[in-house]
Amino acid sequence: MDLNSLGRLVLYIGIALVILGGVLMLFSRVPGLKNLGRLPGDIRVEGENFSCFFPIVSMIIISILLSLALNIILRLLNR
C-alpha cells in the first residue's frame, strides 16, 4: 500500500467520522431516543468503586433497525 492510497483511506475514514458525528448530533434531538440505554433488559452493575453498564436490549434494537435500513437500501439499489 503506497502513501497515496493510505492518505485516501485516512481521508475517507475522517469524512465518515464527521458524517457519523453529525448524525449522532441530530439523533440526540429526537425525543424517543433519549430512553435508549435505559430500557428494561439493559444491565447496570454498580459497586462501591466501580460501575459497569451493558445495554443489551438497546443494542439488539439498534442492530435490528440498522439491518432493516441496510436491507431496504440495498434492495432499492439493486433495482
Short mmCIF file of C-alpha atoms in Angstrom, two decimals:
data_model
loop_
_atom_site.label_atom_id
_atom_site.label_comp_id
_atom_site.label_asym_id
_atom_site.label_seq_id
_atom_site.Cartn_x
_atom_site.Cartn_y
_atom_site.Cartn_z
CA MET A 1 0.00 0.00 0.00
CA ASP A 2 1.57 3.25 -1.07
CA LEU A 3 1.22 6.57 0.74
CA ASN A 4 -1.30 7.93 -1.77
CA SER A 5 -3.83 5.17 -1.12
CA LEU A 6 -3.15 5.32 2.62
CA GLY A 7 -3.85 9.06 2.57
CA ARG A 8 -7.12 8.50 0.75
CA LEU A 9 -8.12 5.82 3.24
CA VAL A 10 -7.46 8.16 6.18
CA LEU A 11 -9.40 10.92 4.43
CA TYR A 12 -12.41 8.66 3.81
CA ILE A 13 -12.37 7.46 7.41
CA GLY A 14 -12.28 11.08 8.58
CA ILE A 15 -15.21 12.03 6.37
CA ALA A 16 -17.17 9.02 7.61
CA LEU A 17 -16.49 10.03 11.23
CA VAL A 18 -17.65 13.59 10.57
CA ILE A 19 -20.86 12.30 8.99
CA LEU A 20 -21.40 9.86 11.87
CA GLY A 21 -20.88 12.67 14.38
CA GLY A 22 -23.44 14.84 12.60
CA VAL A 23 -25.96 12.01 12.52
CA LEU A 24 -25.44 11.36 16.23
CA MET A 25 -25.93 15.05 16.99
CA LEU A 26 -29.20 15.03 15.04
CA PHE A 27 -30.38 11.84 16.74
CA SER A 28 -29.75 13.36 20.16
CA ARG A 29 -32.57 15.82 19.46
CA VAL A 30 -35.16 13.10 18.77
CA PRO A 31 -37.30 12.77 21.93
CA GLY A 32 -37.85 9.00 21.83
CA LEU A 33 -34.16 8.15 21.57
CA LYS A 34 -33.27 9.60 24.96
CA ASN A 35 -34.57 6.43 26.64
CA LEU A 36 -32.26 4.27 24.54
CA GLY A 37 -29.83 2.78 27.01
CA ARG A 38 -32.33 2.85 29.86
CA LEU A 39 -34.63 0.12 28.59
CA PRO A 40 -35.72 -2.89 30.63
CA GLY A 41 -33.08 -5.53 29.98
CA ASP A 42 -30.15 -3.12 29.97
CA ILE A 43 -27.93 -4.27 32.80
CA ARG A 44 -26.31 -1.81 35.18
CA VAL A 45 -23.94 -3.03 37.88
CA GLU A 46 -22.79 -0.50 40.45
CA GLY A 47 -20.39 -1.19 43.27
CA GLU A 48 -18.54 0.99 45.73
CA ASN A 49 -15.64 1.80 43.44
CA PHE A 50 -16.95 0.92 40.01
CA SER A 51 -19.94 0.91 37.73
CA CYS A 52 -20.48 -1.21 34.64
CA PHE A 53 -23.23 -0.87 32.04
CA PHE A 54 -24.33 -3.49 29.50
CA PRO A 55 -27.00 -2.09 27.12
CA ILE A 56 -28.06 -5.49 25.79
CA VAL A 57 -31.66 -4.70 24.74
CA SER A 58 -30.71 -1.29 23.33
CA MET A 59 -28.01 -2.87 21.15
CA ILE A 60 -30.44 -5.53 19.91
CA ILE A 61 -32.94 -2.83 18.91
CA ILE A 62 -30.24 -0.76 17.19
CA SER A 63 -28.99 -3.87 15.36
CA ILE A 64 -32.48 -4.71 14.11
CA LEU A 65 -33.11 -1.14 12.94
CA LEU A 66 -29.76 -0.89 11.15
CA SER A 67 -30.26 -4.29 9.50
CA LEU A 68 -33.70 -3.24 8.31
CA ALA A 69 -32.44 0.09 6.96
CA LEU A 70 -29.49 -1.51 5.20
CA ASN A 71 -31.71 -4.23 3.72
CA ILE A 72 -34.13 -1.63 2.34
CA ILE A 73 -31.31 0.49 0.90
CA LEU A 74 -29.66 -2.50 -0.77
CA ARG A 75 -32.96 -3.66 -2.27
CA LEU A 76 -33.58 -0.19 -3.69
CA LEU A 77 -30.08 -0.03 -5.18
CA ASN A 78 -30.39 -3.43 -6.86
CA ARG A 79 -33.46 -2.42 -8.90
#
